[in-house]
Amino acid sequence: GAVVSQHPSWVICKSGTSVKIECRSLDFQATTMFWYRQFPKQSLMLMATSNEGSKATYEQGVEKDKFLINHASLTLSTLTVTSAHPEDSSFYICSASNTGNSPLHFGNGTRLTVT
Amino acid sequence: AQTVTQSQPEMSVQEAETVTLSCTYDTSENNYYLFWYKQPPSRQMILVIRQEAYKQQNATENRFSVNFQKAAKSFSLKISDSQLGDTAMYFCAFMGNTNAGKSTFGDGTTLTVKP
């Protein structure tokens, strides 16, 4: 149980376009999901906390207009990278927990390459 | 704010031997949760083991065990009988009791198991 599905696994887009990444909890409801960015051989950097039915909470230094987060249902959160640039190329991971103190369940991640 | 420190960027161990990964953390909370996650080359984050701070007994999961020293704020991971499949990046993570899953991650330790 407690499976998180993230789609797509990889995406290549041209500079200036927008890309949407989906994160779904398949067998549990997640009022809160988390979005991370990870550079090679580095730790997960929390970008934002996605809250169902309300605005996301962004970490300091993360541009909310650049990284749009929508959490319209208890099982789906989306991250849209708007007007992508090559520096946005990275590995993006989502996570959720099915109770307040349970371990995080992670999506498989999305490798974004902006050309 | 909580901090998590993993002081060993890279480690290696011979197959079948034992290795210990260190982790220290800093918090003013009394109730919290600690986790070790594994990220193999596939980059899928996998829970290895969890520890509740209110439990004095060290958690154990098959070949994986922790040495939890609450007063010292130390949470090391011991891997016994290392296997080639244990090769991965390992992250220590802290989760407070009030943040609904929001976790702080260490910088990670890259473990290589050698045949």
PDB file of C-alpha atoms in Angstrom:
ATOM      1  CA  GLY A   1       0.000   0.000   0.000  1.00  0.00           C
ATOM      2  CA  ALA A   2       0.825   3.714   0.090  1.00  0.00           C
ATOM      3  CA  VAL A   3       1.917   4.118  -3.497  1.00  0.00           C
ATOM      4  CA  VAL A   4       2.732   7.470  -5.042  1.00  0.00           C
ATOM      5  CA  SER A   5       2.787   7.735  -8.816  1.00  0.00           C
ATOM      6  CA  GLN A   6       4.629  10.541 -10.566  1.00  0.00           C
ATOM      7  CA  HIS A   7       4.314  11.335 -14.250  1.00  0.00           C
ATOM      8  CA  PRO A   8       6.114  11.806 -16.544  1.00  0.00           C
ATOM      9  CA  SER A   9       9.347  10.033 -15.657  1.00  0.00           C
ATOM     10  CA  TRP A  10      11.287  12.259 -17.982  1.00  0.00           C
ATOM     11  CA  VAL A  11      10.519  15.189 -20.208  1.00  0.00           C
ATOM     12  CA  ILE A  12      12.470  17.307 -22.642  1.00  0.00           C
ATOM     13  CA  CYS A  13      11.123  20.716 -23.492  1.00  0.00           C
ATOM     14  CA  LYS A  14      12.249  23.825 -25.272  1.00  0.00           C
ATOM     15  CA  SER A  15      13.214  26.969 -23.455  1.00  0.00           C
ATOM     16  CA  GLY A  16      10.218  29.212 -22.861  1.00  0.00           C
ATOM     17  CA  THR A  17       7.619  26.470 -22.738  1.00  0.00           C
ATOM     18  CA  SER A  18       5.801  25.171 -19.660  1.00  0.00           C
ATOM     19  CA  VAL A  19       5.872  21.654 -18.276  1.00  0.00           C
ATOM     20  CA  LYS A  20       3.401  20.002 -15.925  1.00  0.00           C
ATOM     21  CA  ILE A  21       4.364  17.177 -13.584  1.00  0.00           C
ATOM     22  CA  GLU A  22       1.689  15.120 -11.838  1.00  0.00           C
ATOM     23  CA  CYS A  23       1.888  13.410  -8.478  1.00  0.00           C
ATOM     24  CA  ARG A  24      -0.864  10.989  -7.476  1.00  0.00           C
ATOM     25  CA  SER A  25      -1.441   9.029  -4.309  1.00  0.00           C
ATOM     26  CA  LEU A  26      -2.948   5.802  -5.625  1.00  0.00           C
ATOM     27  CA  ASP A  27      -4.305   4.102  -2.535  1.00  0.00           C
ATOM     28  CA  PHE A  28      -4.563   6.779   0.092  1.00  0.00           C
ATOM     29  CA  GLN A  29      -5.677  10.351   0.465  1.00  0.00           C
ATOM     30  CA  ALA A  30      -3.016  12.963   0.891  1.00  0.00           C
ATOM     31  CA  THR A  31      -4.035  16.373   2.176  1.00  0.00           C
ATOM     32  CA  THR A  32      -0.390  17.352   2.008  1.00  0.00           C
ATOM     33  CA  MET A  33       2.197  16.579  -0.620  1.00  0.00           C
ATOM     34  CA  PHE A  34       5.740  17.818  -0.985  1.00  0.00           C
ATOM     35  CA  TRP A  35       7.772  18.814  -4.013  1.00  0.00           C
ATOM     36  CA  TYR A  36      11.548  18.553  -4.078  1.00  0.00           C
ATOM     37  CA  ARG A  37      14.318  19.332  -6.466  1.00  0.00           C
ATOM     38  CA  GLN A  38      17.461  17.229  -6.513  1.00  0.00           C
ATOM     39  CA  PHE A  39      20.746  17.919  -8.246  1.00  0.00           C
ATOM     40  CA  PRO A  40      23.103  15.017  -9.005  1.00  0.00           C
ATOM     41  CA  LYS A  41      24.616  13.453  -5.894  1.00  0.00           C
ATOM     42  CA  GLN A  42      22.977  16.026  -3.665  1.00  0.00           C
ATOM     43  CA  SER A  43      20.192  15.959  -1.157  1.00  0.00           C
ATOM     44  CA  LEU A  44      16.536  16.686  -1.713  1.00  0.00           C
ATOM     45  CA  MET A  45      15.759  20.360  -1.583  1.00  0.00           C
ATOM     46  CA  LEU A  46      12.212  21.049  -0.483  1.00  0.00           C
ATOM     47  CA  MET A  47      10.578  23.473  -2.875  1.00  0.00           C
ATOM     48  CA  ALA A  48       7.052  23.669  -1.527  1.00  0.00           C
ATOM     49  CA  THR A  49       4.346  22.031   0.494  1.00  0.00           C
ATOM     50  CA  SER A  50       1.206  21.371  -1.480  1.00  0.00           C
ATOM     51  CA  ASN A  51      -2.009  21.687   0.510  1.00  0.00           C
ATOM     52  CA  GLU A  52      -5.287  20.264  -0.778  1.00  0.00           C
ATOM     53  CA  GLY A  53      -7.809  22.997  -1.375  1.00  0.00           C
ATOM     54  CA  SER A  54      -5.527  25.860  -0.462  1.00  0.00           C
ATOM     55  CA  LYS A  55      -2.416  27.643  -1.609  1.00  0.00           C
ATOM     56  CA  ALA A  56       0.927  25.935  -1.551  1.00  0.00           C
ATOM     57  CA  THR A  57       3.553  26.987   0.943  1.00  0.00           C
ATOM     58  CA  TYR A  58       6.827  27.779  -0.791  1.00  0.00           C
ATOM     59  CA  GLU A  59      10.269  27.564   0.733  1.00  0.00           C
ATOM     60  CA  GLN A  60      12.427  30.635   0.848  1.00  0.00           C
ATOM     61  CA  GLY A  61      14.039  31.384  -2.477  1.00  0.00           C
ATOM     62  CA  VAL A  62      11.578  29.375  -4.574  1.00  0.00           C
ATOM     63  CA  GLU A  63       9.706  31.478  -7.095  1.00  0.00           C
ATOM     64  CA  LYS A  64       6.012  30.771  -6.726  1.00  0.00           C
ATOM     65  CA  ASP A  65       5.195  32.256 -10.119  1.00  0.00           C
ATOM     66  CA  LYS A  66       7.791  30.038 -11.717  1.00  0.00           C
ATOM     67  CA  PHE A  67       6.778  26.820 -10.025  1.00  0.00           C
ATOM     68  CA  LEU A  68       3.003  26.676  -9.911  1.00  0.00           C
ATOM     69  CA  ILE A  69       1.504  24.091  -7.613  1.00  0.00           C
ATOM     70  CA  ASN A  70      -2.094  22.959  -7.678  1.00  0.00           C
ATOM     71  CA  HIS A  71      -3.585  20.439  -5.262  1.00  0.00           C
ATOM     72  CA  ALA A  72      -7.174  20.228  -6.404  1.00  0.00           C
ATOM     73  CA  SER A  73      -8.032  16.825  -4.939  1.00  0.00           C
ATOM     74  CA  LEU A  74      -6.942  14.542  -2.127  1.00  0.00           C
ATOM     75  CA  THR A  75      -5.027  12.349  -4.548  1.00  0.00           C
ATOM     76  CA  LEU A  76      -3.450  14.730  -7.048  1.00  0.00           C
ATOM     77  CA  SER A  77      -0.937  17.521  -6.905  1.00  0.00           C
ATOM     78  CA  THR A  78       0.640  19.114  -9.952  1.00  0.00           C
ATOM     79  CA  LEU A  79       3.804  21.140 -10.391  1.00  0.00           C
ATOM     80  CA  THR A  80       4.013  23.349 -13.452  1.00  0.00           C
ATOM     81  CA  VAL A  81       7.356  24.789 -14.408  1.00  0.00           C
ATOM     82  CA  THR A  82       6.448  27.905 -16.323  1.00  0.00           C
ATOM     83  CA  SER A  83       8.593  29.506 -19.012  1.00  0.00           C
ATOM     84  CA  ALA A  84      11.248  26.889 -18.449  1.00  0.00           C
ATOM     85  CA  HIS A  85      14.910  27.720 -18.921  1.00  0.00           C
ATOM     86  CA  PRO A  86      17.944  25.447 -19.076  1.00  0.00           C
ATOM     87  CA  GLU A  87      18.765  26.223 -15.446  1.00  0.00           C
ATOM     88  CA  ASP A  88      15.454  24.608 -14.483  1.00  0.00           C
ATOM     89  CA  SER A  89      16.783  21.283 -15.745  1.00  0.00           C
ATOM     90  CA  SER A  90      16.825  18.974 -12.758  1.00  0.00           C
ATOM     91  CA  PHE A  91      15.279  15.954 -11.084  1.00  0.00           C
ATOM     92  CA  TYR A  92      11.958  16.716  -9.421  1.00  0.00           C
ATOM     93  CA  ILE A  93      10.434  14.394  -6.819  1.00  0.00           C
ATOM     94  CA  CYS A  94       7.102  14.464  -5.025  1.00  0.00           C
ATOM     95  CA  SER A  95       6.165  12.764  -1.781  1.00  0.00           C
ATOM     96  CA  ALA A  96       3.200  12.277   0.502  1.00  0.00           C
ATOM     97  CA  SER A  97       2.379  10.557   3.749  1.00  0.00           C
ATOM     98  CA  ASN A  98      -0.861   8.816   4.540  1.00  0.00           C
ATOM     99  CA  THR A  99      -0.843   9.874   8.171  1.00  0.00           C
ATOM    100  CA  GLY A 100       0.738  12.779   9.964  1.00  0.00           C
ATOM    101  CA  ASN A 101       3.652  10.841  11.356  1.00  0.00           C
ATOM    102  CA  SER A 102       4.185   8.066   8.866  1.00  0.00           C
ATOM    103  CA  PRO A 103       7.180   7.835   6.569  1.00  0.00           C
ATOM    104  CA  LEU A 104       7.075   9.671   3.296  1.00  0.00           C
ATOM    105  CA  HIS A 105       6.164   7.782   0.158  1.00  0.00           C
ATOM    106  CA  PHE A 106       7.929   9.078  -2.886  1.00  0.00           C
ATOM    107  CA  GLY A 107       7.107   9.236  -6.542  1.00  0.00           C
ATOM    108  CA  ASN A 108       9.654   7.879  -8.986  1.00  0.00           C
ATOM    109  CA  GLY A 109      10.782  11.368  -9.891  1.00  0.00           C
ATOM    110  CA  THR A 110      10.796  13.363 -13.111  1.00  0.00           C
ATOM    111  CA  ARG A 111      13.938  14.249 -14.992  1.00  0.00           C
ATOM    112  CA  LEU A 112      13.373  17.576 -16.703  1.00  0.00           C
ATOM    113  CA  THR A 113      15.705  18.714 -19.459  1.00  0.00           C
ATOM    114  CA  VAL A 114      15.201  22.152 -20.931  1.00  0.00           C
ATOM    115  CA  THR A 115      16.958  22.744 -24.240  1.00  0.00           C
TER     116      THR A 115
ATOM    117  CA  ALA B   1      14.798  25.033  12.699  1.00  0.00           C
ATOM    118  CA  GLN B   2      15.972  21.474  12.561  1.00  0.00           C
ATOM    119  CA  THR B   3      19.223  20.457  10.970  1.00  0.00           C
ATOM    120  CA  VAL B   4      20.453  17.024   9.961  1.00  0.00           C
ATOM    121  CA  THR B   5      24.135  16.323   9.436  1.00  0.00           C
ATOM    122  CA  GLN B   6      25.670  13.363   7.679  1.00  0.00           C
ATOM    123  CA  SER B   7      29.417  13.724   7.956  1.00  0.00           C
ATOM    124  CA  GLN B   8      30.404  10.939   5.581  1.00  0.00           C
ATOM    125  CA  PRO B   9      29.867  11.934   1.928  1.00  0.00           C
ATOM    126  CA  GLU B  10      31.140   8.592   0.668  1.00  0.00           C
ATOM    127  CA  MET B  11      31.776   5.186   2.156  1.00  0.00           C
ATOM    128  CA  SER B  12      32.614   1.758   0.854  1.00  0.00           C
ATOM    129  CA  VAL B  13      32.373  -1.713   2.316  1.00  0.00           C
ATOM    130  CA  GLN B  14      33.200  -5.212   1.200  1.00  0.00           C
ATOM    131  CA  GLU B  15      30.334  -7.520   0.451  1.00  0.00           C
ATOM    132  CA  ALA B  16      29.177  -9.447   3.540  1.00  0.00           C
ATOM    133  CA  GLU B  17      30.808  -7.013   5.946  1.00  0.00           C
ATOM    134  CA  THR B  18      29.212  -4.482   8.248  1.00  0.00           C
ATOM    135  CA  VAL B  19      29.145  -0.725   7.797  1.00  0.00           C
ATOM    136  CA  THR B  20      27.794   2.114   9.918  1.00  0.00           C
ATOM    137  CA  LEU B  21      26.554   5.411   8.535  1.00  0.00           C
ATOM    138  CA  SER B  22      26.434   8.338  10.908  1.00  0.00           C
ATOM    139  CA  CYS B  23      23.793  10.999  11.353  1.00  0.00           C
ATOM    140  CA  THR B  24      23.366  13.748  13.896  1.00  0.00           C
ATOM    141  CA  TYR B  25      20.550  16.209  14.177  1.00  0.00           C
ATOM    142  CA  ASP B  26      19.551  19.253  16.110  1.00  0.00           C
ATOM    143  CA  THR B  27      16.078  20.047  17.372  1.00  0.00           C
ATOM    144  CA  SER B  28      14.313  21.601  20.300  1.00  0.00           C
ATOM    145  CA  GLU B  29      11.358  19.239  19.966  1.00  0.00           C
ATOM    146  CA  ASN B  30      10.874  16.319  22.315  1.00  0.00           C
ATOM    147  CA  ASN B  31       8.649  14.167  20.140  1.00  0.00           C
ATOM    148  CA  TYR B  32       9.771  13.481  16.597  1.00  0.00           C
ATOM    149  CA  TYR B  33      10.566  10.780  14.085  1.00  0.00           C
ATOM    150  CA  LEU B  34      13.776   9.789  12.383  1.00  0.00           C
ATOM    151  CA  PHE B  35      14.163   7.886   9.151  1.00  0.00           C
ATOM    152  CA  TRP B  36      16.776   6.436   6.896  1.00  0.00           C
ATOM    153  CA  TYR B  37      15.923   6.438   3.203  1.00  0.00           C
ATOM    154  CA  LYS B  38      17.843   4.724   0.434  1.00  0.00           C
ATOM    155  CA  GLN B  39      18.162   6.081  -3.093  1.00  0.00           C
ATOM    156  CA  PRO B  40      19.677   3.528  -5.484  1.00  0.00           C
ATOM    157  CA  PRO B  41      20.846   4.445  -8.989  1.00  0.00           C
ATOM    158  CA  SER B  42      17.220   4.260 -10.154  1.00  0.00           C
ATOM    159  CA  ARG B  43      16.702   7.347  -7.937  1.00  0.00           C
ATOM    160  CA  GLN B  44      13.582   5.904  -6.351  1.00  0.00           C
ATOM    161  CA  MET B  45      13.520   6.882  -2.678  1.00  0.00           C
ATOM    162  CA  ILE B  46      12.901   3.869  -0.437  1.00  0.00           C
ATOM    163  CA  LEU B  47      12.290   3.793   3.294  1.00  0.00           C
ATOM    164  CA  VAL B  48      14.898   1.707   5.092  1.00  0.00           C
ATOM    165  CA  ILE B  49      13.988   2.144   8.739  1.00  0.00           C
ATOM    166  CA  ARG B  50      12.179   4.493  11.107  1.00  0.00           C
ATOM    167  CA  GLN B  51      12.556   5.397  14.760  1.00  0.00           C
ATOM    168  CA  GLU B  52      10.130   7.164  17.046  1.00  0.00           C
ATOM    169  CA  ALA B  53      11.946   9.413  19.486  1.00  0.00           C
ATOM    170  CA  TYR B  54       9.775   8.336  22.415  1.00  0.00           C
ATOM    171  CA  LYS B  55      10.887   4.728  21.987  1.00  0.00           C
ATOM    172  CA  GLN B  56      14.142   3.852  23.677  1.00  0.00           C
ATOM    173  CA  GLN B  57      14.511   0.566  21.867  1.00  0.00           C
ATOM    174  CA  ASN B  58      16.542   0.781  18.693  1.00  0.00           C
ATOM    175  CA  ALA B  59      14.642  -0.085  15.525  1.00  0.00           C
ATOM    176  CA  THR B  60      15.676  -3.124  13.498  1.00  0.00           C
ATOM    177  CA  GLU B  61      14.646  -4.271  10.043  1.00  0.00           C
ATOM    178  CA  ASN B  62      16.388  -7.470   8.997  1.00  0.00           C
ATOM    179  CA  ARG B  63      20.009  -6.507   8.211  1.00  0.00           C
ATOM    180  CA  PHE B  64      19.421  -2.863   9.052  1.00  0.00           C
ATOM    181  CA  SER B  65      19.496  -1.483  12.572  1.00  0.00           C
ATOM    182  CA  VAL B  66      19.939   1.893  14.171  1.00  0.00           C
ATOM    183  CA  ASN B  67      21.788   3.208  17.179  1.00  0.00           C
ATOM    184  CA  PHE B  68      19.548   5.967  18.470  1.00  0.00           C
ATOM    185  CA  GLN B  69      21.087   8.156  21.156  1.00  0.00           C
ATOM    186  CA  LYS B  70      18.483  10.788  21.974  1.00  0.00           C
ATOM    187  CA  ALA B  71      20.575  12.793  24.418  1.00  0.00           C
ATOM    188  CA  ALA B  72      23.421  12.980  21.950  1.00  0.00           C
ATOM    189  CA  LYS B  73      21.009  13.543  19.047  1.00  0.00           C
ATOM    190  CA  SER B  74      22.635  10.797  17.099  1.00  0.00           C
ATOM    191  CA  PHE B  75      20.974   8.298  14.778  1.00  0.00           C
ATOM    192  CA  SER B  76      23.388   5.961  13.008  1.00  0.00           C
ATOM    193  CA  LEU B  77      22.488   3.185  10.604  1.00  0.00           C
ATOM    194  CA  LYS B  78      24.214  -0.175  10.706  1.00  0.00           C
ATOM    195  CA  ILE B  79      24.056  -2.451   7.695  1.00  0.00           C
ATOM    196  CA  SER B  80      25.070  -6.016   8.406  1.00  0.00           C
ATOM    197  CA  ASP B  81      26.057  -8.615   5.815  1.00  0.00           C
ATOM    198  CA  SER B  82      26.267  -5.930   3.136  1.00  0.00           C
ATOM    199  CA  GLN B  83      24.974  -6.899  -0.275  1.00  0.00           C
ATOM    200  CA  LEU B  84      25.713  -5.469  -3.701  1.00  0.00           C
ATOM    201  CA  GLY B  85      22.128  -4.241  -3.855  1.00  0.00           C
ATOM    202  CA  ASP B  86      22.791  -2.018  -0.848  1.00  0.00           C
ATOM    203  CA  THR B  87      24.859   0.260  -3.077  1.00  0.00           C
ATOM    204  CA  ALA B  88      22.957   3.535  -2.962  1.00  0.00           C
ATOM    205  CA  MET B  89      22.827   7.007  -1.518  1.00  0.00           C
ATOM    206  CA  TYR B  90      21.464   6.990   2.019  1.00  0.00           C
ATOM    207  CA  PHE B  91      19.646   9.929   3.540  1.00  0.00           C
ATOM    208  CA  CYS B  92      18.933  10.510   7.187  1.00  0.00           C
ATOM    209  CA  ALA B  93      15.729  12.468   7.757  1.00  0.00           C
ATOM    210  CA  PHE B  94      14.026  14.218  10.660  1.00  0.00           C
ATOM    211  CA  MET B  95      10.307  14.775  10.935  1.00  0.00           C
ATOM    212  CA  GLY B  96       8.761  16.784  13.740  1.00  0.00           C
ATOM    213  CA  ASN B  97       5.521  15.863  15.393  1.00  0.00           C
ATOM    214  CA  THR B  98       3.617  18.890  14.218  1.00  0.00           C
ATOM    215  CA  ASN B  99       4.491  19.390  10.581  1.00  0.00           C
ATOM    216  CA  ALA B 100       2.352  16.708   8.900  1.00  0.00           C
ATOM    217  CA  GLY B 101       5.159  14.979   7.066  1.00  0.00           C
ATOM    218  CA  LYS B 102       7.504  17.875   6.370  1.00  0.00           C
ATOM    219  CA  SER B 103      10.971  16.421   6.715  1.00  0.00           C
ATOM    220  CA  THR B 104      14.515  17.704   6.886  1.00  0.00           C
ATOM    221  CA  PHE B 105      17.091  15.628   5.042  1.00  0.00           C
ATOM    222  CA  GLY B 106      20.811  15.267   5.525  1.00  0.00           C
ATOM    223  CA  ASP B 107      23.189  15.705   2.617  1.00  0.00           C
ATOM    224  CA  GLY B 108      23.419  11.979   2.095  1.00  0.00           C
ATOM    225  CA  THR B 109      26.088   9.298   2.181  1.00  0.00           C
ATOM    226  CA  THR B 110      26.973   7.438  -0.982  1.00  0.00           C
ATOM    227  CA  LEU B 111      27.624   3.819  -0.063  1.00  0.00           C
ATOM    228  CA  THR B 112      29.387   1.457  -2.416  1.00  0.00           C
ATOM    229  CA  VAL B 113      29.398  -2.266  -1.682  1.00  0.00           C
ATOM    230  CA  LYS B 114      32.367  -3.937  -3.320  1.00  0.00           C
ATOM    231  CA  PRO B 115      32.362  -7.575  -4.426  1.00  0.00           C
TER     232      PRO B 115
END
